[in-house]
Coordinates of C-alpha atoms in Angstrom, one line a residue:
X1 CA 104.7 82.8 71.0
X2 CA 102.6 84.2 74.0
X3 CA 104.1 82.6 77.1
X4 CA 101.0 81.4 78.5
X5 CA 102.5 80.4 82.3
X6 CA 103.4 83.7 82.7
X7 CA 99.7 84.6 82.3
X8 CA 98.5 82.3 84.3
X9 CA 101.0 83.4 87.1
X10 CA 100.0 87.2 86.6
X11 CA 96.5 85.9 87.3
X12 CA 96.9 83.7 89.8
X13 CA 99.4 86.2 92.0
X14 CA 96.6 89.4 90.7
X15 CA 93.2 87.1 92.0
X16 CA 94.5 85.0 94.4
X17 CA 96.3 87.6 97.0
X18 CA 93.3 89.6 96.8
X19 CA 91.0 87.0 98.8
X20 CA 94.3 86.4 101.1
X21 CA 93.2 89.8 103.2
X22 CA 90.0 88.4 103.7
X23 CA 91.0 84.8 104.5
X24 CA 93.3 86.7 107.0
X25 CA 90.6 88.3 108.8
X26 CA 88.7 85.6 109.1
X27 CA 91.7 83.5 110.2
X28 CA 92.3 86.0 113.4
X29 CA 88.9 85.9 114.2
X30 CA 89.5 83.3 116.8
X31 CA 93.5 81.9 116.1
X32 CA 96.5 84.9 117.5
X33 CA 98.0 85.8 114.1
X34 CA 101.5 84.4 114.1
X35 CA 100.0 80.8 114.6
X36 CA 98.0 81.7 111.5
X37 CA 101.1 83.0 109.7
X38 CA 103.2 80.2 111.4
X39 CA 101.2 77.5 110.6
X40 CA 99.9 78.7 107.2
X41 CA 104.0 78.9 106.2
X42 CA 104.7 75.5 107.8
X43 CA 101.8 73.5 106.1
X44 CA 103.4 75.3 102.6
X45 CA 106.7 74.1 103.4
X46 CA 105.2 70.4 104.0
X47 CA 103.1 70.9 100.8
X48 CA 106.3 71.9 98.5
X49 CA 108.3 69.0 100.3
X50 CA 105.5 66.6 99.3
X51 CA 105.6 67.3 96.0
X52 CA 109.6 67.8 95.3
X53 CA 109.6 64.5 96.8
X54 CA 107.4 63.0 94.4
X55 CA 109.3 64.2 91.5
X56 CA 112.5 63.4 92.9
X57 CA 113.6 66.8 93.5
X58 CA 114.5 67.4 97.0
X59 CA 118.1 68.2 97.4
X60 CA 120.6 70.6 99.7
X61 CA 120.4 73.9 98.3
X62 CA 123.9 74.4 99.2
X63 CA 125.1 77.5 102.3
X64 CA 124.9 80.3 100.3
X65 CA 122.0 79.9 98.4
X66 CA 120.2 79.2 102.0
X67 CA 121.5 82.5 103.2
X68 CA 119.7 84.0 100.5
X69 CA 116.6 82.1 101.3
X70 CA 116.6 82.9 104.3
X71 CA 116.8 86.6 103.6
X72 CA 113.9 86.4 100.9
X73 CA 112.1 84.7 103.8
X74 CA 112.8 87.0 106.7
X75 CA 111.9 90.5 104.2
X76 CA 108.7 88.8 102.4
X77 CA 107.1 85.8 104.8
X78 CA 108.1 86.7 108.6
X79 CA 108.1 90.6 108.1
X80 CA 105.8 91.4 105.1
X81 CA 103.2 88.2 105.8
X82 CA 103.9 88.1 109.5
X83 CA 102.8 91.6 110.3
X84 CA 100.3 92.6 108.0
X85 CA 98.5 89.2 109.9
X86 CA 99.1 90.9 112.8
X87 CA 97.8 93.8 111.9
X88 CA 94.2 93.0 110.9
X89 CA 93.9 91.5 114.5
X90 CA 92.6 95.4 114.9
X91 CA 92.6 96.9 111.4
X92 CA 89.7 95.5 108.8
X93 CA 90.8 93.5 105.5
X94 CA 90.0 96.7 103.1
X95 CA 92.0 99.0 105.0
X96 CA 95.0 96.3 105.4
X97 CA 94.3 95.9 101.3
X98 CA 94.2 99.2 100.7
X99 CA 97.3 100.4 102.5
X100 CA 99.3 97.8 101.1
X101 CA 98.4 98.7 97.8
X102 CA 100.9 101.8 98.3
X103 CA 104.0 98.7 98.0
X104 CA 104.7 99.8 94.5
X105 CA 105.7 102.8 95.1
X106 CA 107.9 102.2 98.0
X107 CA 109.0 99.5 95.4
X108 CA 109.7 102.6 92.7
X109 CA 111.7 104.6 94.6
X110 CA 113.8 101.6 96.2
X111 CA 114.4 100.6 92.5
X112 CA 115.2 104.4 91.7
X113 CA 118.0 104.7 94.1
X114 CA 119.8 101.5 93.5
X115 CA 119.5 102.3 90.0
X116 CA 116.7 99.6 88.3
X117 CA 114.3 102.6 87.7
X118 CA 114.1 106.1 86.7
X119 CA 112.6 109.1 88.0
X120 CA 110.8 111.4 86.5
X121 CA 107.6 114.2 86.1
X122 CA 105.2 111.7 85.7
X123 CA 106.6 109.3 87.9
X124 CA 106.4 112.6 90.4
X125 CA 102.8 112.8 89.7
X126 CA 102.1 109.3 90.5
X127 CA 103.6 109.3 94.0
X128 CA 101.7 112.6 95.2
X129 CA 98.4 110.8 93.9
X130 CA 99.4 107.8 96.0
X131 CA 99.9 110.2 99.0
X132 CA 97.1 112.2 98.6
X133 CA 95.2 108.6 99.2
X134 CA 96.9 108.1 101.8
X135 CA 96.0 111.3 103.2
X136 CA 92.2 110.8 101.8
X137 CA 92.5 107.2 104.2
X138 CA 93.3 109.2 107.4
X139 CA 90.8 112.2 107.0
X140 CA 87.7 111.2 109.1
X141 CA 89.8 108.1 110.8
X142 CA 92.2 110.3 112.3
X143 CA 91.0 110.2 115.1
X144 CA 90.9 106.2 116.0
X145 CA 95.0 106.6 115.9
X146 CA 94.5 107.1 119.4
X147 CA 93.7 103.8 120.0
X148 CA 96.8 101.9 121.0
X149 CA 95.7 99.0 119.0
X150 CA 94.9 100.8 116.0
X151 CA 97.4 102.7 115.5
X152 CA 99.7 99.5 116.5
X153 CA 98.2 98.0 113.1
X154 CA 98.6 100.8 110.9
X155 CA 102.2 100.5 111.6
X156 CA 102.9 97.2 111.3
X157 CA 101.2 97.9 107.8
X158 CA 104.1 100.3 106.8
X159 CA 106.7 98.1 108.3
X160 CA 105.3 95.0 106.3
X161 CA 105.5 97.2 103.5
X162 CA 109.0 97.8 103.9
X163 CA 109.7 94.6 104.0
X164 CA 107.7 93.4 101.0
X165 CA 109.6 96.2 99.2
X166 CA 113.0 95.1 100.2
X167 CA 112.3 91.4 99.3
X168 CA 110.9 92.2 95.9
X169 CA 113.9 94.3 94.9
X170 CA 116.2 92.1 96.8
X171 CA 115.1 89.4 94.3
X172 CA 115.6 91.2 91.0
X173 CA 118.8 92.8 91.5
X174 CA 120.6 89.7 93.4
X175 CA 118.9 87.4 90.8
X176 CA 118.8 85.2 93.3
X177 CA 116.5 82.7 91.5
X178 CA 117.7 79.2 90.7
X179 CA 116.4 76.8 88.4
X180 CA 113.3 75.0 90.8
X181 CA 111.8 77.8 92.4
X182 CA 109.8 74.9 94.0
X183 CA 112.9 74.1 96.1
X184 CA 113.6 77.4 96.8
X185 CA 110.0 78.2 98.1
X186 CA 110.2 74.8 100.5
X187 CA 113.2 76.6 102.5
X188 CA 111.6 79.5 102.3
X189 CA 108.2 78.7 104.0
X190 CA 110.2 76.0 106.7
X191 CA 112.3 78.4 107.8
X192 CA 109.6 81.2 108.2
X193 CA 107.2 78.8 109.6
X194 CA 109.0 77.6 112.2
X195 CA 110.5 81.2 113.2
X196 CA 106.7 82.3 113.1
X197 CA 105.2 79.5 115.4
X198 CA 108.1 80.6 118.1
X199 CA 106.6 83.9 117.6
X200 CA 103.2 82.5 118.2
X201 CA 104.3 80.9 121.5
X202 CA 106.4 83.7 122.5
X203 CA 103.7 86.6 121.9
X204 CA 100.6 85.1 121.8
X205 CA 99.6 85.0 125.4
X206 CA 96.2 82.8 125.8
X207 CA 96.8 80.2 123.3
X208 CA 93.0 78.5 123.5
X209 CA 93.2 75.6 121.6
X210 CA 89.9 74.6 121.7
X211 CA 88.5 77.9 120.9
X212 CA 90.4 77.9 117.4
X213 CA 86.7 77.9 114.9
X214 CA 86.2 75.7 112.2
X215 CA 85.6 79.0 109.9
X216 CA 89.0 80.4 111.1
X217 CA 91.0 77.2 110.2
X218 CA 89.7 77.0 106.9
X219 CA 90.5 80.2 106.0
X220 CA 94.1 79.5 107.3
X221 CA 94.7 75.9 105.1
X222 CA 93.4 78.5 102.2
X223 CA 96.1 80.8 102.5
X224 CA 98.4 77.6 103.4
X225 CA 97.5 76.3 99.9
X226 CA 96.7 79.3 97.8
X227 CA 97.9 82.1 99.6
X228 CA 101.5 80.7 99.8
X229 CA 102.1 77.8 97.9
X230 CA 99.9 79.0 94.6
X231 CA 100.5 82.7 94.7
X232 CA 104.1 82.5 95.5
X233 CA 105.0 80.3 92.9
X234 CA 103.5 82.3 90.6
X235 CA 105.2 85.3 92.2
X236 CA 108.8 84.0 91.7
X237 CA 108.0 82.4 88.1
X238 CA 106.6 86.4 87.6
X239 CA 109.9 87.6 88.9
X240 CA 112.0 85.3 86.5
X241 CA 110.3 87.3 83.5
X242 CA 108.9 90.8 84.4
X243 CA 110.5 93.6 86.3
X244 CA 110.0 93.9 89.9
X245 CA 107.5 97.3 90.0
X246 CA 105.3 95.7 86.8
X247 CA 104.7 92.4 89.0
X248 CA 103.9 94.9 92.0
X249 CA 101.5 96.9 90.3
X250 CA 98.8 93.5 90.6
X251 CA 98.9 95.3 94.1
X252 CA 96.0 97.5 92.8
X253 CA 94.1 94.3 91.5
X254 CA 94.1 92.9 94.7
X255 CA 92.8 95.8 96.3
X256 CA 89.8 95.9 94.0
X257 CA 89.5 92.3 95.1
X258 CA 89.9 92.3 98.4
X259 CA 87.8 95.8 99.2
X260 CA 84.5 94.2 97.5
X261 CA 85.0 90.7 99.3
X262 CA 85.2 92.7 103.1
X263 CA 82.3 95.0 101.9
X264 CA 80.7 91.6 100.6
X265 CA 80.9 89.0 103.2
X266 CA 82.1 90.9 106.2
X267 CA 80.4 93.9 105.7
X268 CA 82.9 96.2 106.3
X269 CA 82.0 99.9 106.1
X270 CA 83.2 101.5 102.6
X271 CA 83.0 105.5 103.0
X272 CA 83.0 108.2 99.9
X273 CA 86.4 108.8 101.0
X274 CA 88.2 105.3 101.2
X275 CA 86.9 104.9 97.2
X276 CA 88.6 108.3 96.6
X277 CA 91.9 107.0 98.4
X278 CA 91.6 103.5 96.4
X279 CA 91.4 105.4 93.3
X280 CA 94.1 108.0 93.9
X281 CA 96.0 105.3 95.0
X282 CA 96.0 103.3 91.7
X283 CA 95.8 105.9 89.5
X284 CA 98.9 106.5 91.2
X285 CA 100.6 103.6 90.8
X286 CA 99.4 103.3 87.1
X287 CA 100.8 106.3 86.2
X288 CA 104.2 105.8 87.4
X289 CA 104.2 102.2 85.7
X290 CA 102.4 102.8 83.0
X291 CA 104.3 102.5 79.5
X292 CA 103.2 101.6 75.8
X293 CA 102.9 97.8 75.1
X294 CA 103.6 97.1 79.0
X295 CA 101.1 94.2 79.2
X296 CA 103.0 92.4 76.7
X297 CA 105.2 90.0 77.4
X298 CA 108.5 91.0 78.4
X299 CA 111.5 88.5 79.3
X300 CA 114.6 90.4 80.3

């Protein structure tokens, strides 16, 4: 039988973090990113409470699955989630999109050293064509990494990668999982919320309540209850039942996504070159995941 929740996560974690980069953008437009990230985890954690509570679910996790809650937390929601917000404070959606869409292969050749993957010609020729978009990204905007703020986001980018990476392989080879990913998702976002939020009054500077636009906070209760508590869950049910570099390759769906939504409604500039990039960049990533029968279901 064709597990149809696992479809319905793939699509949901494929379609869903693709608008997430926009939503972002629009978020920062007048809230300092780590109150958006801060709140946006906080409001999840309330969300997941609400609802454990009304199936009679809440419980203590117990001190050593917290600890690896915590760690899940600090690589995926404060790191990953946490800069890449702060990063499109100066660097547009389909750039942010675009550069994390390269999180697969940092993913690959994490998995190859520890030993989940293996490396090989073609998987050689998939990581130059991810480069070589990388490369393709940079070649007229070279130049604006002299500005302090730019080149601040770009590298807050890789780091975010790094620590999406991390978290993603952390979770296969661990197996960290228990039965009601629900409860471990409500530790999760409380404990990144509230480390985010001291972040926010820590870093912030000019907090401006009353400057906070109806348009930003919408986009923020989106990612609250899409972004995190949607996506997420489908993410870790994904995890439970695919290998951790094919639920990374929806990276390149969400860049698809997320490119024609900041050319759409925020009319972001799309050059020649950025659609080169975007399509090394996935053919990339394809190639070094791609193997016969992979869309089928798989439960390891």
């Amino acid at each position: 039988m064709k597990d149809y929740k696992l479809i319905v996560a793939v699509l949901t974690v494929a379609i869903v973090w693709g608008t997430t980069f926009l939503a972002i953008r629009i978020a920062v437009e007048t809230i300092p990113a780590w109150f958006v990230a801060g709140i946006r985890q906080f409001t999840a954690s309330v969300i997941m409470l609400i609802i454990l509570l009304f199936q009679r679910k809440f419980k203590w996790i117990g001190w050593n699955n917290l600890k690896y809650q915590i760690i899940f937390s600090t690589l995926m929601l404060v790191i990953a989630n946490g800069l890449t917000t702060v990063a499109e404070e100066s660097v547009s959606s389909s750039l942010a999109s675009l550069i994390s869409s390269t999180s697969p292969i940092v993913v690959f050749l994490g998995s190859v050293a520890i030993g989940l993957q293996k490396f090989n010609f073609r998987s050689l020729i998939g990581v130059l064509l991810c480069f070589s978009g990388i490369l393709f990204i940079f070649w007229d905007g070279i130049k604006d990494l002299a500005n302090p703020e730019y080149r601040t986001g770009i590298v807050l980018l890789f780091c975010a990668i790094a620590g999406w990476a991390s978290g993603t392989i952390f979770t296969k080879k661990l197996n960290i999982q228990s039965g009601n990913i629900s409860l471990n998702l409500f530790y999760q976002f409380l404990f990144a919320g509230v480390v985010q939020i001291i972040f926010a009054f820590l870093f912030s500077g000019n907090f401006n309540f009353t400057g906070w636009s109806f348009r930003s906070i919408s986009a923020m209760m989106y990612l609250a209850v899409f972004g995190s508590v949607a996506a997420f869950f489908a993410f870790h049910y994904s995890l439970t039942k695919l290998s951790p570099v094919k639920v990374s390759i929806l990276a390149y769906i969400n860049t698809v996504i997320a490119i024609f939504l900041g050319w759409l409604i925020l009319d972001e500039q799309i050059s020649f070159k950025f659609i080169i990039a975007a399509i090394f960049i996935i053919c990339g990533v394809f190639i070094i995941n791609y193997k016969r029968g992979m869309v089928k279901k798989q439960i390891e």
